[in-house]
Amino acid sequence: MSNPNHGPDAYLREEMLPEMPPPPRETGMVKWLHENLFSGPVNAGLTVLGLLIVWFLFDHFYPWFAHSVWNASSLPECRKIIAETWGEGAGGACFAVIRERWNQYIYGFYPPGLYWRPTLVFGLLFVALAPILFSISRNIRRIVLLTAAIVTVLSLVALNTPPIWLGVAVAIFAVALLVAERRQMWLLGFSAFYPLLGVWLIWGGSFWWIIMILAGMGFGSLAFIIAGRLSPLLAGSSAIVVTLLVWVFLSGDAAKDAENLYSLAIARVDSEAIGGFLLAITIGVAGITMSLPLGIVLALARRSDMFLVSSLAVIFIEFIRGVPLITLLFVAQLLLNYFLPPGTSFDIVLRVIIMVTLFAAAYMAEVIRGGLAALPTGQYEAADALGLDYWKAQRLIVLPQALKISIPGIVSTFIGMFKDTTLVAFVGLYEPLKNISDAVRANIEWKGIYWEPFIFVGAIFFIICFSMSRYSMYLERRLQRDNR
Amino acid sequence: MSQTPMRDVDPDQMTISDEIAIEIIRMNKWFGSFHVLRDIDLAVHRGERIVIAGPSGSGKSTLIRCINRLEEHQNGRIVVDGIELTSDIKNIDKVRSEVGMVFQHFNLFPHLTVLENCTLAPIWVRRTPRRQAEDVAMHFLEKVRIPEQAGKYPGQLSGGQQQRVAIARSLCMQPRIMLFDEPTSALDPEMIKEVLDTMIELAEDGMTMLCVTHEMGFAQAVANRVIFMDQGQIVEQNNPHDFFNNPRSERTKLFLSQILGH
């Protein structure tokens, strides 16, 4: 091979080397321990210290959990049982309060005979979400729907649901399960109708209201189609105007007349009666579903070339972000009444939902703007060069990618918003953490109980927030499109 | 400049009609106060293959980006297929759907499969039924010789394959004019050939092409006109034979000596 013509360093490979496995090294548990926990004296010391802290915490709290009492009708009774079983002076949790008062933590002061209504709404939430959140995997969709169906129907039976409604629930779940197998997009129709159904079932009243609201939307879309022949801008605005006009001037009277003619009413429940996790989840779900589209619109507006549009978006976002949520809630509670025409009563839960939505939307807009900014300009240029107009480019090219990039931030905002629902305590609503616990403690039997309710409420919040976090990780994995 | 080997072409086979496809008259453009394009006059006939060369910053990319109004010109006229580019958004969208563009960095949509990349614009802009759009897309994917990748995502393809998908994506709109903005500059040498071969086939089919490129081999083989730009203006244009063998301006000679010199 050492050909003098090629100089002393010339070299020619005559055979390509085959692929070889990496050299065998120590593997398994011992290697992992060595590398991660005991790689040096400092590391080993920290490991021992960490173990000691964990042991200390465990040692401190375990007896409290181990001695917990689930069957008692008051705190003194709990203490008596603990003292009798574990000796005088032993500490122990009194989770009996949860067993006794779980209904208040879940439903607030909702009439106990009607507990089935919010329960049904919660169960149907999964049907409404299935085609949106679990559209990619039929298997997961099936598991979610089946679990929701079984748990909901069993709960409804336990809550003495009227047979007709039990039948309705079973029918909806059965149809949803079937439709989800083949034509899941049809479920989106249910998702669109779900908010109205949920509001009606939780607050009660006449179903004619719901029909009239739908009628208003119907007239609105009619206007959209007719005006759409002239110009797209006119179509959008006339649809909104017509819908509002129908709602304001026609729907109320029409609903009353129809109700007198043929009653479709169920028992009304006041907003003040709604509390506990029913309240937190209602505000949370409504806020989440409305703040995402609003946030998208705000983010697009902020990046708009039109000066007026972008400055309005900037002013709105910066104002809302610059003010504590509590301030907005106080505005909702007190000031809004000054601005509204006298005599209009405007439901406090609705006002709070609007404020929480606006608050979350401002944060959402900034998170999504980050995603939009992360897209290379080439994507916009390619969309332009193919002749896609602004809205099509946003919908088909820009937003799918920007939202995917923003998933962690969006879900963080959702989680933050959901936890912030506890702040409605300050406007006197019975959220689970403070006001429900106060109400429970107001009873002499449970005076002085603090830790157990906090742990219970905290655990439920954790389960919900952690689920959202896991879902976002699942979604990120599923949307992974390159082999990096 | 390395000369990438290409398959043989016979430029005489490609016919040029008298019809004018693009007409640019005394067009000027500024970026802020920087005068990027100065008094550009250019008429492109249907079927012409024009290569635009020049040092970086000479405005050649900006020029072809003005033709589908990715960049806005400040004065002068640009008429594409009889439609003058003004701020009228309808005209712009119409021109854009008639003019295909291929970018240096491909700009495929990473969240869509190769097939979806190709059918998106026909379905949403031309309102072609999905099945028909897919048939057209498969036809062009076969033409660029990657039909087997239709179900993959762009991130799973090599650079050369991505660029060929980008060409197919443009062709699916059945454009009458194709713009190429340094289509091979981001590619490994081994992948340049596959993209150039695709472009040659396109030229043989009679496509009107404007191509910004440093591939002088491609210019010699395919172009019927080479335009040399410097400092925002057209310095020299000629047929490739005379352009490479008898450059007239000093600036062109210097440029050619630098890119062909080694």
XYZ file of C-alpha atoms in Angstrom:
746
model
C 0.000 0.000 0.000
C 2.901 2.358 0.561
C 3.189 3.548 -2.978
C 6.187 5.878 -3.351
C 4.259 7.927 -5.914
C 1.816 9.078 -3.236
C 4.421 10.218 -0.753
C 5.189 8.721 2.632
C 1.746 9.483 4.192
C -0.434 8.177 1.390
C -3.019 5.680 2.496
C -5.797 3.766 0.882
C -8.534 1.911 2.722
C -9.303 -1.292 0.925
C -12.159 -2.468 3.106
C -14.892 -0.407 4.826
C -15.224 -1.198 8.538
C -18.446 -2.866 9.671
C -20.517 -1.418 12.519
C -19.404 -2.623 15.977
C -21.240 -2.735 19.315
C -19.991 -0.316 21.999
C -17.447 -1.753 24.449
C -19.027 -3.652 27.346
C -19.031 -1.584 30.494
C -20.374 -2.089 33.970
C -24.099 -1.599 33.660
C -27.223 -1.773 35.773
C -27.970 -0.670 39.288
C -24.430 -0.431 40.643
C -23.273 1.809 37.803
C -26.331 4.038 38.144
C -25.827 4.404 41.903
C -22.185 5.155 41.449
C -22.705 7.720 38.729
C -25.720 9.502 40.158
C -25.497 9.269 43.941
C -21.953 8.429 45.065
C -19.640 9.799 42.405
C -17.523 11.695 44.957
C -17.348 12.655 48.643
C -19.545 15.766 48.192
C -22.103 13.900 46.152
C -22.161 11.034 48.653
C -22.578 13.496 51.545
C -25.483 15.221 49.797
C -27.106 11.861 49.129
C -26.930 10.921 52.804
C -28.226 14.346 53.831
C -31.123 14.046 51.376
C -32.033 10.632 52.714
C -31.975 11.992 56.272
C -34.347 14.835 55.337
C -36.730 12.432 53.633
C -36.610 10.162 56.680
C -37.206 13.068 59.061
C -40.263 14.251 57.106
C -41.629 10.738 56.850
C -41.044 10.045 60.522
C -42.767 13.287 61.416
C -45.868 12.958 59.289
C -46.415 9.243 58.945
C -47.951 8.678 62.393
C -50.355 11.529 61.743
C -51.572 9.815 58.597
C -51.401 6.337 60.114
C -53.558 7.384 63.051
C -56.155 9.040 60.839
C -59.798 8.599 61.730
C -62.414 8.357 59.016
C -65.447 7.566 61.100
C -66.533 10.275 63.518
C -69.159 12.962 63.638
C -67.075 15.728 65.197
C -63.518 16.804 65.887
C -63.692 16.068 69.657
C -64.931 12.592 68.839
C -61.988 12.137 66.479
C -59.575 13.188 69.189
C -61.183 10.826 71.657
C -60.839 7.900 69.273
C -57.200 8.730 68.573
C -56.418 9.064 72.285
C -58.143 5.756 73.021
C -56.425 3.854 70.218
C -52.942 5.354 70.181
C -52.610 6.649 73.710
C -52.858 10.114 75.209
C -50.905 12.785 73.322
C -50.719 10.896 70.017
C -51.353 12.992 66.931
C -53.691 11.898 64.183
C -55.573 13.194 61.194
C -59.313 13.533 61.351
C -60.375 12.841 57.794
C -63.845 12.126 59.093
C -64.577 15.740 58.202
C -64.170 14.855 54.548
C -66.435 11.864 54.911
C -69.056 13.981 56.636
C -68.824 17.121 54.520
C -67.503 15.967 51.134
C -70.720 17.117 49.532
C -70.062 20.715 50.529
C -66.551 20.563 49.193
C -67.842 19.234 45.898
C -71.154 21.032 45.441
C -71.138 23.969 47.885
C -74.691 24.743 48.939
C -76.288 23.230 45.872
C -79.629 21.576 46.799
C -78.693 17.978 47.723
C -81.654 16.566 45.815
C -80.249 18.084 42.616
C -76.623 16.934 42.983
C -77.163 14.749 39.927
C -77.382 17.799 37.684
C -73.828 19.116 38.090
C -72.596 15.516 38.212
C -74.160 14.833 34.820
C -72.668 18.065 33.469
C -69.226 17.009 34.684
C -69.563 13.564 33.124
C -70.688 15.017 29.810
C -67.667 17.341 29.873
C -65.588 14.338 28.845
C -67.889 13.645 25.902
C -67.562 17.274 24.832
C -63.770 17.206 25.209
C -63.158 13.802 23.611
C -63.172 14.964 19.968
C -61.002 17.974 20.879
C -58.437 16.581 23.307
C -58.322 12.954 22.225
C -58.853 13.242 18.502
C -55.551 11.585 17.600
C -55.890 8.237 19.325
C -59.026 6.156 19.111
C -57.827 3.906 21.930
C -57.357 6.680 24.451
C -60.640 8.250 23.384
C -62.395 4.956 23.975
C -60.850 4.510 27.434
C -61.676 8.081 28.483
C -65.262 7.906 27.261
C -65.896 4.472 28.728
C -64.482 5.453 32.121
C -66.477 8.684 32.127
C -69.635 6.803 31.161
C -69.299 4.141 33.849
C -68.293 6.519 36.649
C -70.966 9.053 35.740
C -73.812 6.563 35.442
C -72.877 4.868 38.733
C -72.667 8.274 40.439
C -76.019 9.270 38.986
C -77.581 6.078 40.333
C -76.072 6.749 43.751
C -77.391 10.327 43.671
C -80.991 9.225 43.007
C -81.237 10.750 39.565
C -84.770 10.826 38.142
C -85.138 7.802 35.821
C -85.775 9.971 32.753
C -82.491 11.801 33.177
C -80.650 8.605 33.961
C -81.978 7.319 30.650
C -80.895 10.494 28.874
C -77.390 10.188 30.354
C -77.069 6.534 29.350
C -78.336 7.347 25.861
C -75.894 10.243 25.369
C -72.936 8.152 26.517
C -73.967 5.200 24.387
C -74.367 7.318 21.262
C -71.109 9.140 21.994
C -69.216 5.862 22.388
C -70.569 4.609 19.082
C -69.977 7.867 17.212
C -66.469 8.208 18.650
C -65.513 4.925 17.041
C -66.239 5.924 13.467
C -67.167 9.580 13.037
C -65.669 11.385 15.973
C -65.955 14.768 14.261
C -69.717 14.553 14.726
C -69.071 14.764 18.461
C -67.901 18.340 17.869
C -71.573 19.187 17.402
C -72.158 18.053 20.958
C -69.080 19.998 22.098
C -70.565 23.163 20.617
C -73.925 22.574 22.300
C -72.375 21.489 25.604
C -71.819 24.940 27.178
C -75.497 25.816 26.841
C -76.566 22.414 28.142
C -74.156 22.740 31.056
C -75.361 26.216 32.001
C -78.955 25.098 31.828
C -78.415 21.977 33.938
C -76.389 23.790 36.601
C -78.496 26.932 36.960
C -81.801 25.452 35.876
C -84.681 27.496 34.509
C -86.509 27.165 31.246
C -85.016 25.295 28.324
C -86.774 27.817 26.092
C -83.985 30.246 26.957
C -81.481 27.871 25.456
C -83.643 27.453 22.366
C -83.937 31.227 21.991
C -80.174 31.687 22.358
C -79.683 29.101 19.625
C -82.325 30.882 17.532
C -80.368 34.136 17.889
C -77.247 32.348 16.657
C -79.292 30.887 13.827
C -80.435 34.329 12.710
C -76.847 35.516 13.080
C -75.483 32.827 10.786
C -78.288 33.550 8.317
C -77.135 37.167 8.274
C -73.564 35.923 7.851
C -74.493 33.928 4.765
C -76.546 36.722 3.195
C -74.068 39.529 3.926
C -71.188 37.212 3.039
C -72.142 37.602 -0.611
C -71.230 41.285 -0.361
C -68.077 41.300 1.751
C -66.429 39.105 4.374
C -66.039 41.997 6.819
C -69.727 42.896 6.520
C -70.624 39.239 7.042
C -68.810 39.019 10.378
C -70.108 42.292 11.762
C -73.693 41.820 10.632
C -73.721 38.307 12.100
C -72.698 39.701 15.486
C -75.135 42.616 15.320
C -78.104 40.476 14.273
C -77.363 37.882 16.954
C -77.146 40.533 19.673
C -80.318 42.267 18.462
C -82.259 39.016 18.535
C -80.955 38.201 21.995
C -81.665 41.613 23.465
C -85.042 42.397 21.908
C -86.638 39.088 21.002
C -85.242 36.177 22.983
C -86.433 37.251 26.453
C -90.089 37.767 25.624
C -90.191 34.846 23.225
C -88.742 32.519 25.864
C -91.294 33.724 28.464
C -94.221 33.312 26.098
C -93.082 29.879 25.019
C -92.594 28.862 28.642
C -96.155 29.944 29.454
C -97.409 28.000 26.485
C -95.521 24.831 27.238
C -93.205 24.552 30.205
C -89.734 23.133 29.735
C -88.388 24.340 33.071
C -86.312 22.612 35.693
C -85.774 23.947 39.237
C -83.686 27.135 39.337
C -80.563 27.228 41.489
C -79.068 30.545 42.602
C -75.452 31.385 41.923
C -74.919 31.855 45.657
C -75.688 28.165 46.154
C -72.964 27.101 43.728
C -69.702 26.433 45.505
C -66.905 24.022 46.179
C -65.252 22.273 43.270
C -68.428 22.732 41.251
C -67.678 26.460 41.306
C -63.931 26.081 40.771
C -64.373 23.716 37.827
C -67.174 25.783 36.283
C -65.061 28.934 36.367
C -61.964 26.999 35.347
C -63.481 25.214 32.355
C -65.319 28.303 31.133
C -62.208 30.440 31.579
C -59.969 27.936 29.836
C -62.225 27.407 26.833
C -62.827 31.109 26.308
C -59.364 32.442 27.116
C -57.606 30.304 24.486
C -59.476 31.702 21.437
C -59.437 35.191 22.920
C -55.711 34.875 23.575
C -55.116 33.769 19.978
C -57.047 36.756 18.640
C -55.134 39.118 20.955
C -51.775 37.637 19.973
C -52.568 37.978 16.262
C -53.859 41.502 16.845
C -50.696 42.475 18.683
C -48.596 41.311 15.738
C -50.889 42.972 13.216
C -49.538 45.518 10.753
C -52.514 47.738 11.458
C -51.446 50.297 14.023
C -54.843 50.754 15.637
C -55.442 47.021 16.048
C -52.019 46.322 17.470
C -52.062 49.268 19.876
C -55.491 48.301 21.196
C -54.187 44.784 21.797
C -51.068 46.091 23.530
C -53.098 48.408 25.759
C -55.508 45.633 26.722
C -52.790 43.060 27.409
C -50.548 45.386 29.374
C -53.443 46.781 31.394
C -54.761 43.368 32.372
C -51.304 42.011 33.159
C -50.452 45.072 35.181
C -53.393 44.661 37.545
C -53.788 41.930 40.191
C -56.582 39.450 39.516
C -58.184 40.391 42.836
C -58.613 43.947 41.593
C -60.462 42.670 38.552
C -62.619 40.468 40.750
C -63.525 43.435 42.935
C -64.371 45.349 39.783
C -66.595 42.456 38.795
C -68.249 42.435 42.190
C -68.734 46.145 42.817
C -67.980 48.463 39.941
C -69.663 46.606 37.120
C -73.059 47.383 38.625
C -72.374 51.118 38.350
C -71.728 50.856 34.652
C -74.685 48.658 33.832
C -78.131 50.140 33.266
C -80.111 50.247 36.529
C -82.293 47.241 37.123
C -80.125 44.808 35.216
C -78.966 42.036 37.433
C -75.901 40.357 36.118
C -75.001 37.061 37.639
C -71.950 37.241 39.921
C -70.529 33.909 38.743
C -70.842 35.073 35.150
C -69.090 38.348 36.015
C -66.285 36.462 37.712
C -65.958 34.110 34.728
C -65.641 37.096 32.393
C -62.924 38.681 34.520
C -60.973 35.444 34.968
C -61.229 34.855 31.214
C -59.925 38.315 30.347
C -57.121 37.905 32.866
C -56.053 34.522 31.512
C -56.456 35.703 27.908
C -53.902 38.473 28.398
C -51.332 35.960 29.610
C -52.365 33.502 26.931
C -51.852 36.145 24.258
C -48.254 36.670 25.346
C -47.553 32.940 25.492
C -48.947 32.479 21.975
C -47.101 35.547 20.729
C -43.935 33.785 21.830
C -44.916 30.805 19.692
C -45.698 33.037 16.734
C -42.348 34.777 17.054
C -40.550 31.434 17.113
C -41.806 30.545 13.630
C -39.231 31.213 10.918
C -40.300 33.959 8.479
C -39.862 31.381 5.725
C -43.125 29.781 6.820
C -45.025 33.023 6.305
C -43.274 33.581 2.974
C -44.026 30.083 1.733
C -47.691 30.529 2.667
C -47.773 33.894 0.900
C -45.987 32.554 -2.164
C -48.586 29.784 -2.504
C -51.335 32.393 -2.597
C -52.895 31.653 0.801
C -54.636 34.718 2.205
C -53.928 36.014 5.730
C -56.606 34.015 7.540
C -55.913 30.780 5.697
C -52.191 31.160 6.289
C -52.791 31.753 9.987
C -55.214 28.867 10.339
C -53.407 26.255 8.250
C -49.743 27.110 8.598
C -48.967 29.557 11.374
C -51.274 28.717 14.265
C -50.892 24.920 14.178
C -47.141 25.356 14.548
C -47.207 28.322 16.917
C -49.727 26.664 19.230
C -47.693 23.473 19.251
C -44.605 25.414 20.292
C -46.655 27.182 22.964
C -48.226 24.067 24.504
C -46.127 24.130 27.701
C -46.825 27.824 28.223
C -50.509 27.497 27.403
C -50.968 24.648 29.851
C -49.019 26.554 32.517
C -51.423 29.425 32.050
C -54.392 27.053 32.298
C -53.025 25.524 35.488
C -52.315 28.937 36.989
C -55.780 30.116 36.060
C -57.448 27.066 37.533
C -55.647 27.554 40.839
C -56.507 31.262 40.759
C -60.187 30.353 40.873
C -59.689 30.051 44.632
C -59.305 33.851 44.680
C -63.033 34.234 44.120
C -63.166 33.733 47.892
C -62.540 37.476 48.084
C -65.790 38.340 46.385
C -67.728 36.073 48.681
C -68.132 33.023 46.481
C -67.822 29.616 48.119
C -64.673 28.262 46.545
C -63.436 25.063 48.189
C -60.199 26.159 49.830
C -61.195 28.998 52.122
C -64.876 29.807 52.200
C -66.188 26.249 52.199
C -63.659 25.293 54.860
C -64.721 28.341 56.879
C -68.335 27.283 56.495
C -67.457 23.800 57.708
C -65.526 25.181 60.663
C -68.386 27.520 61.524
C -70.152 24.437 62.805
C -69.199 23.702 66.401
C -68.540 20.045 65.561
C -65.643 20.882 63.262
C -64.340 24.039 64.873
C -60.553 24.092 64.780
C -59.974 21.651 61.892
C -57.455 23.076 59.410
C -54.988 20.601 57.981
C -57.327 17.903 56.789
C -59.503 20.112 54.550
C -56.416 21.794 53.147
C -54.848 18.446 52.322
C -58.073 17.182 50.745
C -58.642 20.290 48.636
C -54.952 20.506 47.764
C -54.948 16.864 46.672
C -57.889 17.397 44.302
C -56.286 20.520 42.856
C -53.079 18.576 42.424
C -54.806 15.711 40.638
C -56.504 18.070 38.185
C -53.431 20.221 37.549
C -51.123 17.235 37.272
C -53.503 15.653 34.753
C -53.357 18.808 32.662
C -49.581 18.739 32.825
C -49.401 15.074 31.816
C -51.863 15.696 29.020
C -49.691 18.477 27.651
C -46.657 16.183 27.676
C -48.658 13.499 25.882
C -49.775 16.024 23.303
C -46.231 17.294 22.735
C -45.049 13.749 22.164
C -47.880 13.006 19.780
C -47.250 16.155 17.761
C -43.534 15.500 17.435
C -42.971 15.668 13.682
C -39.256 15.282 13.138
C -36.797 12.584 14.052
C -34.679 14.775 16.273
C -16.902 27.342 -8.129
C -17.289 23.625 -8.316
C -19.147 22.456 -11.341
C -21.749 19.947 -10.416
C -22.116 17.242 -13.059
C -25.524 17.300 -14.657
C -27.289 15.312 -17.272
C -27.023 16.558 -20.857
C -29.464 19.127 -22.050
C -30.189 20.583 -25.404
C -31.306 24.164 -24.862
C -32.383 24.498 -28.472
C -35.231 22.092 -27.800
C -36.783 24.551 -25.417
C -38.920 27.029 -27.247
C -39.427 30.620 -26.303
C -42.569 32.403 -27.382
C -43.004 36.070 -28.225
C -45.551 36.454 -25.474
C -44.275 38.469 -22.535
C -44.674 36.761 -19.173
C -43.122 39.331 -16.871
C -42.466 42.955 -17.557
C -40.572 45.146 -15.136
C -40.292 48.826 -16.014
C -38.008 51.273 -14.199
C -38.629 49.574 -10.887
C -36.998 50.933 -7.730
C -36.996 49.616 -4.210
C -35.590 50.830 -0.926
C -35.087 49.064 2.409
C -35.508 52.060 4.675
C -33.150 54.543 3.087
C -31.016 51.882 1.401
C -31.591 51.813 -2.344
C -31.582 48.046 -3.030
C -32.982 47.971 -6.561
C -32.289 50.780 -9.005
C -34.143 51.347 -12.254
C -34.673 47.700 -13.059
C -35.942 47.096 -16.598
C -36.598 43.507 -17.539
C -38.900 41.699 -19.928
C -39.233 37.938 -19.639
C -40.791 35.978 -22.486
C -42.824 32.891 -21.921
C -40.576 29.852 -21.887
C -37.425 31.799 -21.064
C -34.936 30.407 -18.554
C -33.114 33.278 -16.914
C -30.289 32.883 -14.447
C -29.549 35.859 -12.233
C -26.037 35.987 -10.836
C -24.113 38.488 -8.812
C -22.281 39.040 -5.547
C -24.213 38.788 -2.296
C -26.124 41.933 -1.454
C -26.492 42.833 -5.116
C -30.305 42.658 -4.893
C -30.854 39.540 -7.005
C -33.022 37.766 -4.419
C -34.920 40.964 -3.731
C -35.602 41.312 -7.451
C -37.289 37.941 -7.821
C -39.077 38.378 -4.494
C -40.620 41.536 -5.925
C -42.140 39.505 -8.747
C -44.539 37.739 -6.373
C -44.562 40.705 -4.024
C -42.898 39.059 -1.076
C -41.168 42.431 -1.256
C -43.005 45.595 -2.168
C -41.491 47.914 -4.771
C -41.754 51.649 -4.291
C -41.913 52.876 -7.853
C -41.934 51.617 -11.394
C -44.203 48.885 -12.684
C -44.213 45.105 -12.450
C -46.672 43.305 -14.707
C -46.960 39.538 -14.325
C -49.093 37.628 -16.805
C -50.880 40.853 -17.673
C -51.648 41.667 -14.037
C -49.947 44.724 -12.582
C -48.737 44.342 -9.012
C -50.219 47.121 -6.916
C -51.333 47.167 -3.317
C -54.588 45.551 -4.483
C -54.594 42.343 -2.452
C -56.773 40.497 -4.985
C -54.198 41.018 -7.740
C -51.402 39.968 -5.432
C -53.124 36.715 -4.504
C -53.894 36.067 -8.163
C -50.277 36.590 -9.201
C -49.046 34.448 -6.326
C -51.207 31.544 -7.334
C -49.795 31.754 -10.891
C -46.152 32.142 -9.864
C -44.407 29.329 -8.029
C -41.462 29.967 -5.768
C -38.702 27.757 -4.426
C -36.674 29.023 -1.479
C -33.110 28.519 -0.354
C -34.259 26.932 2.905
C -37.141 24.954 1.311
C -39.720 26.379 3.750
C -41.772 23.213 3.756
C -44.521 23.077 6.362
C -43.060 20.767 9.012
C -46.394 19.919 10.626
C -47.829 18.498 7.401
C -46.850 15.380 5.484
C -45.197 15.681 2.096
C -48.519 14.958 0.406
C -50.353 17.487 2.585
C -47.696 20.087 1.784
C -48.447 19.536 -1.886
C -52.246 19.497 -1.673
C -52.688 22.390 0.759
C -52.675 25.284 -1.689
C -54.656 23.522 -4.462
C -57.358 22.608 -1.950
C -57.541 25.923 -0.082
C -56.679 28.397 -2.822
C -57.914 26.693 -5.991
C -60.720 24.767 -4.228
C -59.693 21.550 -5.979
C -61.461 18.481 -4.557
C -59.150 16.584 -2.209
C -58.944 13.413 -4.270
C -58.088 15.294 -7.419
C -55.500 17.423 -5.586
C -53.899 14.250 -4.247
C -53.722 12.751 -7.724
C -52.052 15.903 -9.042
C -49.678 15.928 -6.086
C -48.677 12.310 -6.642
C -48.090 13.077 -10.305
C -45.621 15.832 -9.451
C -44.017 13.846 -6.641
C -43.356 11.150 -9.222
C -41.951 13.789 -11.515
C -39.430 14.840 -8.852
C -38.895 11.115 -8.156
C -39.986 10.863 -4.519
C -43.533 9.454 -4.613
C -42.563 6.892 -1.971
C -42.005 9.674 0.591
C -45.540 11.085 0.304
C -46.588 9.968 3.759
C -43.494 11.219 5.571
C -42.945 14.517 7.312
C -40.401 16.961 5.856
C -38.159 16.571 8.916
C -37.597 12.936 7.947
C -36.181 13.765 4.506
C -32.729 14.818 3.342
C -32.119 18.365 2.167
C -32.187 17.433 -1.495
C -35.411 15.502 -1.052
C -36.964 18.419 0.818
C -36.061 20.805 -1.961
C -37.573 18.484 -4.548
C -40.759 18.325 -2.453
C -40.741 22.119 -2.381
C -40.525 22.162 -6.176
C -43.373 19.649 -6.409
C -45.412 21.738 -3.967
C -45.033 24.768 -6.221
C -45.835 22.770 -9.337
C -49.065 21.478 -7.796
C -50.499 24.973 -8.218
C -49.695 24.521 -11.934
C -47.911 27.864 -12.136
C -46.933 29.441 -15.455
C -43.772 30.963 -13.992
C -41.319 29.551 -11.470
C -38.967 31.601 -9.314
C -35.952 29.932 -7.720
C -34.159 31.767 -4.927
C -30.760 30.060 -4.545
C -32.394 26.619 -4.535
C -29.149 24.684 -4.073
C -27.218 26.976 -1.734
C -28.227 25.136 1.428
C -27.508 21.673 0.042
C -24.589 19.273 0.308
C -22.716 18.872 -2.981
C -24.060 15.363 -3.449
C -27.639 16.614 -3.252
C -27.234 19.578 -5.574
C -27.312 17.342 -8.616
C -30.683 15.788 -7.867
C -32.256 19.229 -7.479
C -30.611 20.636 -10.603
C -31.758 17.623 -12.623
C -35.320 18.284 -11.507
C -34.992 21.906 -12.557
C -33.606 20.916 -15.959
C -36.592 18.661 -16.564
C -38.822 21.555 -15.724
C -37.004 23.748 -18.212
C -37.407 21.083 -20.873
C -41.157 21.135 -20.266
C -41.148 24.783 -21.311
C -41.572 26.390 -17.885
C -40.725 30.086 -17.641
C -38.001 30.189 -15.007
C -36.108 32.874 -13.140
C -33.335 31.422 -11.087
C -30.974 33.106 -8.669
C -28.067 30.707 -8.360
C -24.316 30.331 -8.106
C -24.419 27.131 -10.175
C -22.726 28.403 -13.309
C -22.822 24.928 -14.845
C -26.588 25.085 -14.650
C -26.571 28.558 -16.195
C -24.445 27.357 -19.100
C -26.530 24.277 -19.710
C -30.058 25.546 -19.273
C -30.309 29.316 -19.321
C -31.007 31.243 -22.469
C -30.085 34.473 -20.727
C -27.793 35.303 -17.833
C -28.298 38.519 -15.908
C -25.479 39.895 -13.824
C -26.417 42.261 -11.015
C -24.307 44.453 -8.782
C -25.265 47.213 -6.363
C -28.959 46.880 -7.078
C -28.756 47.252 -10.819
C -28.532 45.050 -13.863
C -24.920 45.401 -15.014
C -24.875 43.011 -17.920
C -27.091 40.461 -19.597
C -26.320 38.128 -22.424
C -26.743 34.588 -23.637
C -24.711 32.178 -21.514
C -22.112 31.480 -24.183
C -21.161 35.114 -24.641
C -21.669 35.921 -20.996
C -19.097 33.394 -19.853
C -16.691 33.684 -22.762
C -16.806 37.384 -23.546
C -17.945 39.303 -20.513
C -18.016 42.984 -21.370
C -17.986 44.875 -18.074
C -15.004 44.855 -15.744
C -17.255 44.042 -12.817
C -18.531 40.926 -14.566
C -15.026 39.839 -15.476
C -13.920 40.208 -11.872
C -16.943 38.264 -10.622
C -16.455 35.464 -13.114
C -12.759 35.213 -12.408
C -13.517 34.897 -8.710
C -16.169 32.215 -8.955
C -14.685 30.249 -11.840
C -11.059 30.887 -11.024
C -10.326 27.909 -8.855
